[in-house]
Short mmCIF file of C-alpha atoms in Angstrom, two decimals:
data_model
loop_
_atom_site.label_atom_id
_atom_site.label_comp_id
_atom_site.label_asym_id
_atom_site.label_seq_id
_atom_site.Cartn_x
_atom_site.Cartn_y
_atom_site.Cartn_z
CA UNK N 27 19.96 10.13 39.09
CA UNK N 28 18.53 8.35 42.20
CA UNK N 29 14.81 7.55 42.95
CA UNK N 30 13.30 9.10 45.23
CA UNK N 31 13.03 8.43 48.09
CA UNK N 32 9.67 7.82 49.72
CA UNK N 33 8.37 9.87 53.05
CA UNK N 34 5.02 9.21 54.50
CA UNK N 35 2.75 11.96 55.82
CA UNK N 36 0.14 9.68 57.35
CA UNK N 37 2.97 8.43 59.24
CA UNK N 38 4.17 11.53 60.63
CA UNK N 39 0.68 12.43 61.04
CA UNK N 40 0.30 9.06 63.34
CA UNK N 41 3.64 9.73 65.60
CA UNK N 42 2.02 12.46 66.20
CA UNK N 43 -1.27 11.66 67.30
CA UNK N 44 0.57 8.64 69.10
CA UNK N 45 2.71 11.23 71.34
CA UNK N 46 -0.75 13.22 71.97
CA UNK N 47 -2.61 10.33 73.00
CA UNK N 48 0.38 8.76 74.86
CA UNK N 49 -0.03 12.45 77.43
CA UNK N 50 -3.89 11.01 77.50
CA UNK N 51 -3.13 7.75 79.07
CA UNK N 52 0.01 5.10 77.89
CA UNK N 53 -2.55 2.36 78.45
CA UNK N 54 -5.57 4.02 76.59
CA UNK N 55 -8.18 1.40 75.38
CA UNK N 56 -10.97 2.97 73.58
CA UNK N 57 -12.28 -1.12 72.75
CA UNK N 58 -12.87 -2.55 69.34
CA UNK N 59 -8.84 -3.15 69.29
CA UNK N 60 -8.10 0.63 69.87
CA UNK N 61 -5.20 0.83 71.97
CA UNK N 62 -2.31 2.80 71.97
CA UNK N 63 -0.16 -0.52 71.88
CA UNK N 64 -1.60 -1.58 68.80
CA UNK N 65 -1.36 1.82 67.32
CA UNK N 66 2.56 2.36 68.14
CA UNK N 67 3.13 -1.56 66.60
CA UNK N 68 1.40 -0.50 63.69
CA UNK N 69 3.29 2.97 63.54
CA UNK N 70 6.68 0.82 63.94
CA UNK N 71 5.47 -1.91 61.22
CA UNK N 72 4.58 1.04 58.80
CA UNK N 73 8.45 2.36 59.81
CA UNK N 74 10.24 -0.35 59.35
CA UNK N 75 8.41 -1.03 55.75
CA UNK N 76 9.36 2.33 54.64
CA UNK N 77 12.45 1.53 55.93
CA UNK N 78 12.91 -1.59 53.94
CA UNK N 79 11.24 0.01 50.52
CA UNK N 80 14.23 3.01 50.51
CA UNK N 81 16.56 0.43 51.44
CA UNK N 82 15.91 -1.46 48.28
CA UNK N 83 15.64 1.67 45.66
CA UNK N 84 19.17 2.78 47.00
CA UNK N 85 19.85 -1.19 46.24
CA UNK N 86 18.42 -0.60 42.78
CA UNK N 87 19.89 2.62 42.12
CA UNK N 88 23.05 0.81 42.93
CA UNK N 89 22.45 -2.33 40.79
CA UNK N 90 21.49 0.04 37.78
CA UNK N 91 24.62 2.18 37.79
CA UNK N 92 26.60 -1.04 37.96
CA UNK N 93 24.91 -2.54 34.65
CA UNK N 94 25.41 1.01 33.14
CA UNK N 95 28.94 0.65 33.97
CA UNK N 96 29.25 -2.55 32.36
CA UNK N 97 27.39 -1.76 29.40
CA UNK N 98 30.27 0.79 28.49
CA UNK N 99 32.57 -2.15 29.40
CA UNK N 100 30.95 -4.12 26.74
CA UNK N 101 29.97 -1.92 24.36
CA UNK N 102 34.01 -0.96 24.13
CA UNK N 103 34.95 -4.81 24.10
CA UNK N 104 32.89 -4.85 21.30
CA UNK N 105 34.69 -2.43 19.35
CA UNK N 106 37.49 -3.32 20.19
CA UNK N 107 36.97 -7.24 19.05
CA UNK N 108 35.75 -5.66 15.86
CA UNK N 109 39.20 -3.35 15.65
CA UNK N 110 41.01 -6.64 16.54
CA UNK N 111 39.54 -9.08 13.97
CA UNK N 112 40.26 -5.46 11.19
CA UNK N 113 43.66 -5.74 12.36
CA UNK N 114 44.43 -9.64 12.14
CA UNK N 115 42.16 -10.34 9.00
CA UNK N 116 42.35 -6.54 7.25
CA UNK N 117 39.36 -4.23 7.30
CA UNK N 118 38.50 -5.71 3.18
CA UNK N 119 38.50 -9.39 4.28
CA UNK N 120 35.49 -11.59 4.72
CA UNK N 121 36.31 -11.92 8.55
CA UNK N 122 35.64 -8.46 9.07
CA UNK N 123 32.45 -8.87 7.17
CA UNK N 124 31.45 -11.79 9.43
CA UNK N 125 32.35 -10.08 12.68
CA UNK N 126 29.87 -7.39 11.67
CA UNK N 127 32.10 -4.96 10.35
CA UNK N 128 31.15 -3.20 6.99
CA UNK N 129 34.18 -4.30 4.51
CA UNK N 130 36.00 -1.18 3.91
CA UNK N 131 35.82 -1.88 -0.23
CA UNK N 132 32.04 -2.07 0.05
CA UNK N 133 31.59 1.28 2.13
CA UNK N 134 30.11 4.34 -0.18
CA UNK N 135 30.99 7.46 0.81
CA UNK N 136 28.30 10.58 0.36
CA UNK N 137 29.64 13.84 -0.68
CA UNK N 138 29.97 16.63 2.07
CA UNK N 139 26.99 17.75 2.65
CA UNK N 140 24.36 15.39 1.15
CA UNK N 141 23.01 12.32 2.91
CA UNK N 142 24.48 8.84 1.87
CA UNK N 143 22.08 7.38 -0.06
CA UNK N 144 21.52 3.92 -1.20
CA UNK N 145 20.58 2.66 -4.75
CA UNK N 146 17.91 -0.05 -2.94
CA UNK N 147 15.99 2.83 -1.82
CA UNK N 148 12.63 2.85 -3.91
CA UNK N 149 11.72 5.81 -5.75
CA UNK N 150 9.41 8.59 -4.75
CA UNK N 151 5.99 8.75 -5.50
CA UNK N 152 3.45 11.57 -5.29
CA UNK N 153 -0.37 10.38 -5.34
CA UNK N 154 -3.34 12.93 -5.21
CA UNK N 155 -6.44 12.08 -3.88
CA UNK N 156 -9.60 13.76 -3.09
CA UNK N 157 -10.28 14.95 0.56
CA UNK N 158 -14.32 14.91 1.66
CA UNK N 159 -14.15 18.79 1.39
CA UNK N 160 -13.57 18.46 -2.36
CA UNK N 161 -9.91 19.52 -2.15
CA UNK N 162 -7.24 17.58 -3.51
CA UNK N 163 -4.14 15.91 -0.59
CA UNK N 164 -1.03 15.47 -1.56
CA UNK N 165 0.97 12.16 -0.23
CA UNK N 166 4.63 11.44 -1.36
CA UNK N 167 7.34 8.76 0.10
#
């Protein structure tokens, strides 16, 4: 999805009062640096920034579906380096093992239905302990 893009109502609001002003007087100067000059170059610096900040999200929105795209390159290069290295070595050898492949003699396979689970796993354990209230908590793992 791309960012959005960014619209600023105090600009529109100051083309605006820029046009009204400009029926005034084009040369109105109401002192302390109040002109209508200087208030159309700062309406066209505040453009052209806007400008350049949409410019560069549709430059990031770019760059970001490009990395996507090669992330899916990779991540199938990977897979296929590890089907490559099953297929020269064997999906049992030591290779396979090292290329981060799980060697298929050491897999364990779970029964339909039930979780695979390992034999490292610690066992369960269900403590009771005494809330403020006087009532007992239960806590397991």
């Amino acid at each position: 999805m791309a960012r959005r893009k960014r619209t600023s109502v105090v600009l529109e609001r100051a083309v605006r009062r820029a046009a009204s002003i400009n029926s005034i007087d084009p040369r109105l100067d109401l002192g302390n640096g109040l002109t209508l000059p200087a208030f159309s170059t700062l309406i066209e610096t505040m453009r052209s920034k806007e400008n350049a900040y949409n410019s560069a999200l549709s430059t990031l929105d770019k760059l970001y579906r490009e990395m996507l795209e090669t992330e899916d390159e990779l991540g199938d290069m990977t897979e296929h380096m590890l089907m490559a290295v099953g297929t020269r070595y064997g999906k049992s050898s030591v290779e396979y093992g090292m290329a981060g492949g799980v060697p298929k003699n050491q897999r364990r396979k779970g029964l339909r239905g039930e979780p695979p689970t390992s034999s490292d796993e610690q066992p369960s354990f269900v403590a009771s302990v005494e809330g403020k209230n006087g009532k007992k908590t239960v806590a397991t793992n």
